[in-house]
Short mmCIF file of C-alpha atoms in Angstrom, two decimals:
data_model
loop_
_atom_site.label_atom_id
_atom_site.label_comp_id
_atom_site.label_asym_id
_atom_site.label_seq_id
_atom_site.Cartn_x
_atom_site.Cartn_y
_atom_site.Cartn_z
CA MET A 836 7.08 55.53 -13.68
CA ILE A 837 9.42 55.51 -10.70
CA PHE A 838 6.49 56.51 -8.45
CA VAL A 839 4.38 53.62 -9.77
CA LYS A 840 7.17 51.13 -9.12
CA SER A 841 7.60 52.42 -5.58
CA LEU A 842 3.87 52.01 -4.97
CA ARG A 843 3.98 48.44 -6.20
CA HIS A 844 7.02 47.77 -4.05
CA ASN A 845 5.20 49.07 -0.97
CA ARG A 846 2.09 47.02 -1.90
CA ILE A 847 -0.42 49.83 -1.38
CA SER A 848 -3.98 48.50 -1.57
CA PHE A 849 -6.18 49.62 -4.43
CA GLY A 850 -8.45 52.56 -3.50
CA PRO A 851 -9.79 55.99 -4.54
CA PHE A 852 -6.48 57.77 -3.92
CA ASN A 853 -4.45 55.50 -6.22
CA SER A 854 -7.06 54.73 -8.86
CA PHE A 855 -4.59 55.46 -11.65
CA LEU A 856 -2.99 52.06 -10.96
CA GLN A 857 -4.26 49.17 -13.06
CA MET A 858 -4.56 45.98 -11.06
CA ARG A 859 -5.68 42.60 -12.36
CA TRP A 860 -7.97 40.49 -10.20
CA LYS A 861 -7.34 36.83 -10.94
CA LYS A 862 -10.16 34.33 -10.62
CA PRO A 863 -9.22 31.41 -8.31
CA VAL A 864 -8.33 28.34 -10.32
CA ALA A 865 -10.30 25.15 -9.55
CA SER A 866 -7.67 22.55 -10.45
CA ALA A 867 -7.06 19.03 -9.19
CA GLN A 868 -4.36 20.30 -6.83
CA THR A 869 -6.61 22.93 -5.23
CA ARG A 870 -9.43 20.38 -4.88
CA LEU A 871 -7.01 17.98 -3.25
CA GLU A 872 -5.90 20.61 -0.73
CA THR A 873 -9.42 21.84 0.07
CA ARG A 874 -11.13 18.45 0.19
CA THR A 875 -12.95 17.27 3.31
CA ARG A 876 -10.60 15.01 5.25
CA ASP A 877 -11.60 11.60 6.54
CA LEU A 878 -9.56 11.18 9.72
CA LYS A 879 -10.27 7.47 10.11
CA LEU A 880 -9.11 6.59 6.61
CA ASP A 881 -6.06 8.85 6.95
CA LYS A 882 -5.16 7.10 10.19
CA LEU A 883 -5.58 3.72 8.50
CA MET A 884 -3.24 4.75 5.68
CA THR A 885 -0.62 5.85 8.23
CA HIS A 886 -0.73 2.39 9.81
CA ILE A 887 -0.58 0.63 6.43
CA HIS A 888 2.49 2.68 5.54
CA LYS A 889 4.20 1.25 8.65
CA VAL A 890 3.32 -2.27 7.52
CA LYS A 891 4.82 -1.66 4.08
CA THR A 892 8.00 -0.24 5.64
CA ILE A 893 8.42 -3.30 7.87
CA LEU A 894 7.80 -5.66 4.94
CA ASN A 895 10.45 -3.81 2.91
CA ILE A 896 12.93 -4.26 5.76
CA HIS A 897 12.04 -7.97 5.95
CA HIS A 898 12.61 -8.28 2.20
CA LEU A 899 16.08 -6.72 2.51
CA MET A 900 16.92 -8.99 5.44
CA SER A 901 15.72 -12.11 3.64
CA GLN A 902 17.93 -11.34 0.63
CA ARG A 903 21.02 -11.82 2.79
CA LYS A 904 22.13 -15.47 2.75
CA ARG A 905 24.70 -15.34 5.56
CA GLY A 906 22.38 -15.86 8.47
CA PRO A 907 18.95 -15.16 9.94
CA PHE A 908 20.18 -11.94 11.59
CA VAL A 909 21.66 -8.62 10.44
CA SER A 910 23.74 -6.14 12.40
CA VAL A 911 21.96 -2.89 13.24
CA GLN A 912 24.97 -0.99 11.93
CA LEU A 913 24.44 -2.50 8.49
CA MET A 914 20.68 -1.91 8.67
CA SER A 915 21.31 1.80 9.12
CA ARG A 916 22.36 1.85 5.45
CA TRP A 917 18.77 0.96 4.49
CA LYS A 918 17.23 4.09 5.97
CA ASN A 919 16.87 5.90 2.64
CA ILE A 920 15.93 2.73 0.78
CA VAL A 921 12.84 2.05 2.90
CA GLY A 922 12.03 5.77 3.28
CA LEU A 923 12.48 6.28 7.02
CA ASN A 924 12.73 9.75 8.54
CA VAL A 925 14.15 8.37 11.82
CA GLY A 926 17.16 6.25 12.62
CA MET A 927 16.96 2.55 11.90
CA GLY A 928 17.93 1.68 15.47
CA ALA A 929 15.15 3.81 16.94
CA PHE A 930 12.62 2.33 14.50
CA VAL A 931 13.62 -1.25 15.32
CA HIS A 932 13.39 -0.71 19.09
CA LYS A 933 9.95 0.82 18.59
CA TYR A 934 8.38 -2.51 17.55
CA PRO A 935 9.66 -5.31 19.82
CA HIS A 936 6.89 -7.65 18.63
CA VAL A 937 8.28 -7.44 15.09
CA PHE A 938 12.04 -7.07 15.52
CA GLU A 939 14.13 -8.98 18.03
CA VAL A 940 17.29 -7.05 18.96
CA PHE A 941 20.05 -8.95 20.73
CA MET A 942 23.76 -8.68 21.46
CA HIS A 943 25.99 -10.88 19.34
CA PRO A 944 27.65 -13.37 21.71
CA LEU A 945 31.05 -13.21 19.99
CA ARG A 946 31.45 -9.68 18.68
CA ARG A 947 29.23 -7.97 21.24
CA ASN A 948 27.47 -5.90 18.54
CA LEU A 949 23.73 -5.26 18.29
CA CYS A 950 21.99 -7.54 15.80
CA CYS A 951 18.38 -7.78 14.67
CA ARG A 952 16.07 -10.42 13.23
CA ILE A 953 12.38 -10.84 12.52
CA THR A 954 10.36 -12.51 15.26
CA ARG A 955 8.88 -15.94 14.75
CA ARG A 956 5.33 -14.59 15.00
CA VAL A 957 5.81 -12.22 12.06
CA LYS A 958 7.38 -14.99 9.98
CA ASP A 959 4.39 -17.21 10.70
CA LEU A 960 2.00 -14.49 9.52
CA ILE A 961 3.99 -14.00 6.30
CA ASP A 962 3.91 -17.75 5.65
CA GLU A 963 0.20 -17.83 6.46
CA GLU A 964 -0.49 -15.13 3.88
CA LYS A 965 1.42 -17.12 1.24
CA ASN A 966 -0.64 -20.21 2.03
CA VAL A 967 -3.89 -18.24 1.83
CA VAL A 968 -2.85 -16.83 -1.56
CA LYS A 969 -2.27 -20.38 -2.82
CA ASP A 970 -5.68 -21.47 -1.56
CA CYS A 971 -7.37 -18.51 -3.31
CA GLU A 972 -5.71 -19.20 -6.67
CA SER A 973 -8.97 -19.77 -8.54
CA GLU A 974 -10.35 -16.49 -7.23
CA LEU A 975 -7.20 -14.67 -8.37
CA VAL A 976 -7.63 -16.10 -11.86
CA GLN A 977 -11.17 -14.69 -11.98
CA ARG A 978 -9.88 -11.27 -10.91
CA ILE A 979 -7.37 -11.14 -13.74
CA LYS A 980 -10.01 -12.32 -16.21
CA LYS A 981 -12.37 -9.54 -15.12
CA LEU A 982 -9.64 -6.95 -15.57
CA LEU A 983 -9.01 -8.25 -19.08
CA MET A 984 -12.75 -8.15 -19.84
CA MET A 985 -12.85 -4.47 -18.92
CA SER A 986 -9.94 -3.62 -21.22
CA LYS A 987 -10.48 -2.25 -24.69
CA ASN A 988 -8.94 -5.12 -26.67
CA GLY A 989 -8.92 -7.84 -24.02
CA THR A 990 -5.22 -7.25 -23.29
CA LEU A 991 -3.22 -5.77 -20.40
CA HIS A 992 0.43 -5.00 -19.81
CA VAL A 993 2.08 -7.38 -17.35
CA HIS A 994 4.00 -4.42 -15.91
CA ALA A 995 0.71 -2.77 -14.91
CA LEU A 996 -0.41 -5.94 -13.14
CA ARG A 997 2.96 -6.17 -11.41
CA LEU A 998 2.53 -2.65 -10.01
CA ILE A 999 -0.72 -3.62 -8.25
CA ARG A 1000 0.33 -7.20 -7.49
CA ARG A 1001 0.01 -6.81 -3.72
CA GLU A 1002 -3.30 -4.94 -4.06
CA LEU A 1003 -4.76 -7.80 -6.12
CA GLY A 1004 -3.27 -10.43 -3.80
CA LEU A 1005 -1.17 -12.02 -6.55
CA PRO A 1006 1.96 -14.02 -5.69
CA THR A 1007 5.41 -12.73 -6.58
CA ASP A 1008 5.81 -15.14 -9.50
CA PHE A 1009 2.27 -14.67 -10.84
CA ARG A 1010 3.51 -14.69 -14.44
CA ASP A 1011 4.63 -18.31 -14.12
CA SER A 1012 2.32 -19.57 -11.37
CA ILE A 1013 -0.90 -18.11 -12.84
CA LEU A 1014 -0.56 -16.67 -16.36
CA ARG A 1015 1.46 -19.55 -17.80
CA LYS A 1016 -0.18 -22.23 -15.68
CA TYR A 1017 -3.69 -21.36 -16.92
CA SER A 1018 -2.88 -21.33 -20.63
CA LYS A 1019 -6.51 -22.06 -21.49
CA ASP A 1020 -7.52 -18.68 -20.08
CA PHE A 1021 -4.49 -16.45 -20.75
CA ARG A 1022 -2.04 -16.00 -23.60
CA LEU A 1023 1.29 -14.19 -23.20
CA ILE A 1024 2.34 -11.97 -26.11
CA ASP A 1025 6.04 -11.02 -26.12
CA LEU A 1026 6.12 -11.84 -22.38
CA GLU A 1027 4.88 -8.32 -21.50
CA ILE A 1028 1.27 -8.40 -22.69
CA VAL A 1029 -1.36 -10.84 -21.46
CA GLU A 1030 -4.42 -11.56 -23.57
CA LEU A 1031 -7.71 -13.18 -22.65
CA VAL A 1032 -8.25 -16.36 -24.66
CA ASP A 1033 -11.97 -16.93 -24.16
CA ARG A 1034 -14.10 -13.88 -23.40
CA GLU A 1035 -17.08 -14.70 -21.20
CA ASN A 1036 -19.91 -12.20 -21.11
CA LEU A 1037 -21.16 -13.51 -17.78
CA ALA A 1038 -19.19 -11.11 -15.57
CA VAL A 1039 -21.24 -8.86 -13.31
CA ALA A 1040 -19.88 -5.74 -11.65
CA GLU A 1041 -19.78 -5.59 -7.86
CA VAL A 1042 -21.93 -2.46 -7.82
CA GLU A 1043 -24.77 -4.45 -9.44
CA LYS A 1044 -25.15 -6.41 -6.18
CA TRP A 1045 -25.71 -3.16 -4.31
CA ARG A 1046 -28.22 -1.97 -6.91
CA GLU A 1047 -30.21 -5.18 -6.65
CA LYS A 1048 -30.25 -4.91 -2.87
CA GLU A 1049 -31.43 -1.29 -3.01
CA TYR A 1050 -34.12 -2.24 -5.50
CA LYS A 1051 -35.48 -5.04 -3.27
CA ASP A 1052 -35.00 -3.63 0.23
CA LYS A 1053 -35.93 0.02 -0.30
CA TRP A 1054 -38.51 -0.56 -3.04
CA LEU A 1055 -36.89 1.95 -5.34
CA SER A 1056 -37.76 2.08 -9.00
CA GLU A 1057 -35.50 0.61 -11.64
CA PHE A 1058 -35.09 4.09 -13.08
CA GLU A 1059 -33.50 5.23 -9.81
CA THR A 1060 -31.15 2.27 -9.25
CA SER A 1061 -30.10 0.98 -12.69
CA TYR A 1062 -27.12 3.34 -13.03
CA ALA A 1063 -26.68 4.60 -9.46
CA PHE A 1064 -23.62 4.36 -7.21
CA PRO A 1065 -23.52 4.19 -3.40
CA ILE A 1066 -22.80 7.66 -2.01
CA ASN A 1067 -21.25 8.13 1.44
CA PHE A 1068 -19.92 11.62 2.17
CA PRO A 1069 -17.27 12.11 4.88
CA THR A 1070 -18.13 13.80 8.16
CA GLY A 1071 -18.12 17.58 7.79
CA PHE A 1072 -18.77 17.63 4.05
CA LYS A 1073 -20.63 20.83 3.08
CA ILE A 1074 -23.35 20.38 0.48
CA GLU A 1075 -23.69 23.49 -1.66
CA GLY A 1076 -26.88 24.76 -3.20
CA GLY A 1077 -28.03 22.76 -6.21
CA TYR A 1078 -25.60 19.92 -5.50
CA ARG A 1079 -28.33 17.45 -4.54
CA GLU A 1080 -30.22 18.05 -7.77
CA ARG A 1081 -27.08 17.64 -9.89
CA MET A 1082 -26.16 14.45 -8.05
CA LYS A 1083 -29.68 13.07 -8.50
CA ASN A 1084 -29.54 13.65 -12.25
CA TRP A 1085 -26.06 12.15 -12.43
CA GLN A 1086 -27.22 8.99 -10.64
CA ARG A 1087 -29.96 8.52 -13.25
CA LEU A 1088 -27.63 9.14 -16.20
CA PRO A 1089 -27.16 5.93 -18.25
CA TYR A 1090 -23.62 4.89 -19.16
CA LEU A 1091 -21.71 2.03 -20.74
CA LYS A 1092 -21.06 -0.48 -17.95
CA PRO A 1093 -17.57 -2.01 -17.53
CA TYR A 1094 -18.34 -5.49 -18.91
CA GLU A 1095 -20.75 -4.43 -21.64
CA LYS A 1096 -19.89 -4.42 -25.34
CA LYS A 1097 -17.86 -1.35 -26.27
CA GLU A 1098 -19.74 1.39 -28.04
CA VAL A 1099 -18.67 4.75 -29.41
CA VAL A 1100 -19.63 7.50 -26.96
CA ARG A 1101 -19.81 10.79 -28.82
CA VAL A 1102 -18.67 13.63 -26.62
CA ARG A 1103 -20.71 16.31 -28.42
CA THR A 1104 -24.00 14.50 -28.00
CA CYS A 1105 -26.38 15.20 -25.13
CA GLY A 1106 -24.62 14.13 -21.95
CA GLY A 1107 -21.68 12.71 -23.91
CA ILE A 1108 -18.95 14.02 -21.57
CA GLU A 1109 -20.90 13.01 -18.46
CA ARG A 1110 -21.52 9.52 -19.84
CA PHE A 1111 -17.85 9.12 -20.76
CA GLU A 1112 -16.74 10.21 -17.27
CA LYS A 1113 -19.34 8.00 -15.60
CA ARG A 1114 -18.06 4.99 -17.54
CA ALA A 1115 -14.54 5.79 -16.25
CA ILE A 1116 -15.98 6.00 -12.72
CA GLY A 1117 -17.56 2.58 -13.18
CA ILE A 1118 -14.27 1.03 -14.36
CA ILE A 1119 -12.26 2.48 -11.47
CA HIS A 1120 -15.00 1.44 -9.02
CA GLU A 1121 -14.86 -2.13 -10.32
CA LEU A 1122 -11.05 -2.21 -10.25
CA LEU A 1123 -11.03 -1.11 -6.60
CA SER A 1124 -13.70 -3.71 -5.80
CA LEU A 1125 -11.42 -6.44 -7.18
CA THR A 1126 -8.52 -5.49 -4.88
CA VAL A 1127 -7.91 -7.05 -1.47
CA GLU A 1128 -8.07 -3.87 0.63
CA LYS A 1129 -10.16 -1.78 -1.82
CA MET A 1130 -7.37 0.75 -2.37
CA VAL A 1131 -4.78 1.55 -5.05
CA GLU A 1132 -2.19 4.30 -5.45
CA VAL A 1133 -3.40 6.98 -7.86
CA GLU A 1134 -0.15 7.01 -9.84
CA ARG A 1135 -0.48 3.30 -10.59
CA LEU A 1136 -3.95 3.77 -12.03
CA ALA A 1137 -2.37 5.82 -14.82
CA HIS A 1138 -0.81 2.63 -16.23
CA PHE A 1139 -4.32 1.31 -17.01
CA ARG A 1140 -5.60 4.41 -18.80
CA LYS A 1141 -4.65 3.26 -22.29
CA ASP A 1142 -5.87 -0.32 -21.86
CA PHE A 1143 -9.17 0.79 -20.28
CA ALA A 1144 -9.62 3.73 -22.71
CA ILE A 1145 -9.78 6.29 -19.89
CA GLU A 1146 -8.80 9.55 -21.57
CA VAL A 1147 -9.52 11.89 -18.67
CA ASN A 1148 -7.47 13.15 -15.72
CA VAL A 1149 -7.91 10.32 -13.21
CA ARG A 1150 -7.10 12.33 -10.08
CA GLU A 1151 -9.41 15.18 -11.05
CA LEU A 1152 -12.17 12.69 -11.83
CA LEU A 1153 -11.80 11.04 -8.42
CA LEU A 1154 -11.89 14.38 -6.61
CA LYS A 1155 -15.16 15.29 -8.35
CA HIS A 1156 -16.91 12.43 -6.54
CA PRO A 1157 -15.98 12.59 -2.82
CA GLY A 1158 -18.97 10.41 -1.92
CA ILE A 1159 -17.62 7.44 -3.89
CA PHE A 1160 -13.84 7.76 -3.57
CA TYR A 1161 -11.43 9.24 -1.05
CA ILE A 1162 -7.83 10.22 -1.81
CA SER A 1163 -5.48 10.04 1.16
CA THR A 1164 -2.06 11.68 1.06
CA LYS A 1165 -0.69 9.84 4.09
CA GLY A 1166 2.30 7.57 3.71
CA SER A 1167 4.18 9.71 1.14
CA ALA A 1168 1.76 8.68 -1.63
CA GLN A 1169 -1.71 9.50 -2.92
CA THR A 1170 -3.96 6.48 -2.42
CA VAL A 1171 -7.58 6.22 -3.53
CA LEU A 1172 -9.95 4.20 -1.33
CA LEU A 1173 -13.47 2.97 -1.99
CA ARG A 1174 -15.61 4.71 0.63
CA GLU A 1175 -18.48 2.22 0.66
CA ALA A 1176 -16.10 -0.66 1.50
CA TYR A 1177 -14.96 0.83 4.84
CA CYS A 1178 -16.67 1.46 8.14
CA LYS A 1179 -14.73 2.83 11.12
CA GLY A 1180 -11.39 2.05 9.48
CA CYS A 1181 -12.17 -1.63 8.71
CA LEU A 1182 -13.51 -3.49 5.70
CA VAL A 1183 -17.23 -4.14 5.79
CA VAL A 1184 -16.83 -7.48 3.98
CA PRO A 1185 -13.38 -8.93 4.83
CA ASN A 1186 -11.64 -11.58 2.73
CA PRO A 1187 -9.10 -14.25 3.82
CA ILE A 1188 -6.03 -12.30 2.64
CA TYR A 1189 -7.24 -9.15 4.37
CA VAL A 1190 -7.76 -11.06 7.63
CA VAL A 1191 -4.10 -12.17 7.68
CA ARG A 1192 -2.88 -8.67 6.85
CA ARG A 1193 -5.06 -7.27 9.60
CA LYS A 1194 -3.38 -9.62 12.08
CA MET A 1195 -0.03 -8.23 10.98
CA LEU A 1196 -1.30 -4.68 11.43
CA ASP A 1197 -2.65 -5.43 14.91
CA LEU A 1198 0.70 -6.94 15.89
CA ILE A 1199 2.54 -3.83 14.71
CA LEU A 1200 0.12 -1.50 16.49
CA LEU A 1201 0.99 -3.15 19.81
CA GLY A 1202 4.19 -1.12 19.74
CA CYS A 1203 6.13 -1.41 22.99
CA ARG A 1204 3.25 -2.80 25.02
CA ASN A 1205 4.37 -5.78 27.08
CA THR A 1206 2.10 -8.70 26.37
CA ARG A 1207 2.38 -12.04 28.10
CA SER A 1208 4.33 -13.63 25.28
CA LEU A 1209 6.81 -10.77 25.16
CA GLN A 1210 7.29 -10.83 28.92
CA TYR A 1211 7.87 -14.58 28.76
CA GLN A 1212 10.57 -14.09 26.15
CA GLU A 1213 12.25 -11.42 28.28
CA GLU A 1214 12.25 -13.75 31.29
CA ILE A 1215 13.93 -16.49 29.25
CA LYS A 1216 16.61 -14.05 28.11
CA GLU A 1217 17.27 -12.91 31.68
CA GLU A 1218 17.61 -16.51 32.85
CA ARG A 1219 20.07 -17.29 30.07
CA ASN A 1220 22.13 -14.19 30.80
CA GLY A 1221 22.23 -15.02 34.51
CA LEU A 1222 23.03 -18.72 34.25
CA VAL A 1223 25.64 -18.75 31.48
CA PHE A 1224 29.26 -18.17 32.52
CA LYS A 1225 32.66 -19.08 31.20
CA THR A 1226 34.96 -20.94 33.57
CA SER A 1227 38.75 -20.93 33.48
CA GLY A 1228 41.64 -21.49 35.84
CA GLU A 1229 41.00 -18.13 37.48
CA GLY A 1230 37.46 -19.03 38.40
CA ARG A 1231 34.07 -17.93 37.15
CA ARG A 1232 33.71 -14.47 35.58
CA ASP A 1233 30.36 -12.76 34.95
CA GLY A 1234 29.70 -11.41 31.50
CA ASP A 1235 31.56 -14.15 29.60
CA TRP A 1236 29.66 -15.96 26.84
CA VAL A 1237 29.66 -19.63 25.96
CA LEU A 1238 27.87 -21.99 23.67
CA PRO A 1239 24.34 -22.22 25.14
CA ILE A 1240 23.62 -18.56 24.34
CA LEU A 1241 23.90 -19.34 20.63
CA ASP A 1242 20.89 -21.64 20.64
CA SER A 1243 18.53 -18.80 19.74
CA TYR A 1244 19.67 -18.42 16.15
CA ASP A 1245 17.38 -20.96 14.60
CA GLY A 1246 16.08 -22.93 17.55
CA LYS A 1247 19.13 -25.23 17.77
CA VAL A 1248 22.26 -25.36 19.92
CA LEU A 1249 25.67 -24.81 18.38
CA GLU A 1250 27.67 -27.55 20.02
CA SER A 1251 30.85 -27.88 17.99
CA PRO A 1252 33.68 -25.35 17.76
CA GLY A 1253 33.43 -25.54 13.98
CA GLU A 1254 29.91 -24.13 14.10
CA ILE A 1255 31.11 -21.31 16.33
CA ASN A 1256 33.87 -20.49 13.87
CA HIS A 1257 31.35 -20.59 11.04
CA SER A 1258 29.08 -18.11 12.86
CA GLU A 1259 32.05 -15.90 13.65
CA GLN A 1260 33.20 -16.03 10.01
CA ALA A 1261 29.71 -15.06 8.81
CA PHE A 1262 29.71 -12.06 11.10
CA ASP A 1263 33.23 -11.13 9.92
CA ASP A 1264 31.95 -11.16 6.34
CA CYS A 1265 29.02 -8.98 7.38
CA GLU A 1266 31.38 -6.59 9.15
CA SER A 1267 33.76 -6.44 6.19
CA GLU A 1268 30.86 -5.68 3.88
CA SER A 1269 29.77 -2.78 6.08
CA SER A 1270 33.34 -1.44 6.08
CA GLN A 1271 33.41 -1.65 2.29
CA SER A 1272 30.14 0.25 2.13
CA ASP A 1273 31.72 2.90 4.37
CA VAL A 1274 34.48 3.36 1.81
CA PHE A 1275 31.90 3.49 -0.96
CA PHE A 1276 29.89 6.24 0.72
CA LYS A 1277 33.08 8.19 1.48
CA ASP A 1278 34.11 8.05 -2.17
CA ASP A 1279 30.69 9.28 -3.22
CA SER A 1280 30.77 12.14 -0.75
CA SER A 1281 34.25 13.18 -1.90
#
């Protein structure tokens, strides 16, 4: 027994000279995690998700800055407390200096501390997106109605809609501005469940447009296109033997479409499991088609499983069909994208909300590149720093600060001493708050 333990400890390989040892050969497990690790990567979509993660981080910082009511700027020292809140793995100061087109860093004229604020161009893009969302209100109502039509009982949890609010393009107060405003279409039950008042059976899935186009342009038979999905494998995907035949049969398999009347699909019947899974694929495909950027986090799809009667593992189901969906793990989250909607990292058919968000992404991707507008701003700053001095009885001294340097706060000049004292008092409050947070963190650490 001691000899056997010593052999196991030394990890001697199984062979003819130690055949008395019994070794178990485990079959490799094909789970959702192993499929996720061994999937064929799409580098363009992964790169896109990395950029979108930067946009979300910057919007989170803007949200934290906008919650402060003491001024349009925040000290960089106080912003360093937000590092863990926004999920940064670098210092806040380094991150802010990395995007000069988004963040404007300046020296406070009174306290001589670094402060930061959002540039006017980013604020204009945020306001433009809000205006576009208001203009597309009727389209947003149709999106919510389609989601309710796909549900089992014509109801959805408001919390689930809130989780994918940005993906659907809904405003922050969509419960009041949309659900309560359109009382003829929606009914709120206990304020957490929304119900469809009038069910219209005129909704058509987005994939039906592709099927009609394939039927007309490629002269395919109705048997080939009635229940098919667009397939687009990533570069480098290896097709195993027999996979084409299985995929061809799966494309022809009939299933219950998302907006059709609900029927009981018996699992033990011929093709029952495949039909049930294909119906789930159709629902997820339609949900992604209704989003702005054709992507949703996988974890947030789980909140729709009960309402949509999806009783299968969503992530495993998505990984079974790499030609329809792609799961990206970039940005500290698993996000599923609709493959047919993207080409070279951009949407094939853009929408107004996506166009504004793309402008924001392009502005962030400029990084530290000096454009003409940024160079013009730097020249104005240099002129102000060179022309502003403070005079006294001893003569002029360089480096002193006076009133004209304060005109950059909101586009106006602070002319009265009372306004200067007000600005100084606001910064004192900001500084005292940061000192109180220092005590708070010290108490926690102790």
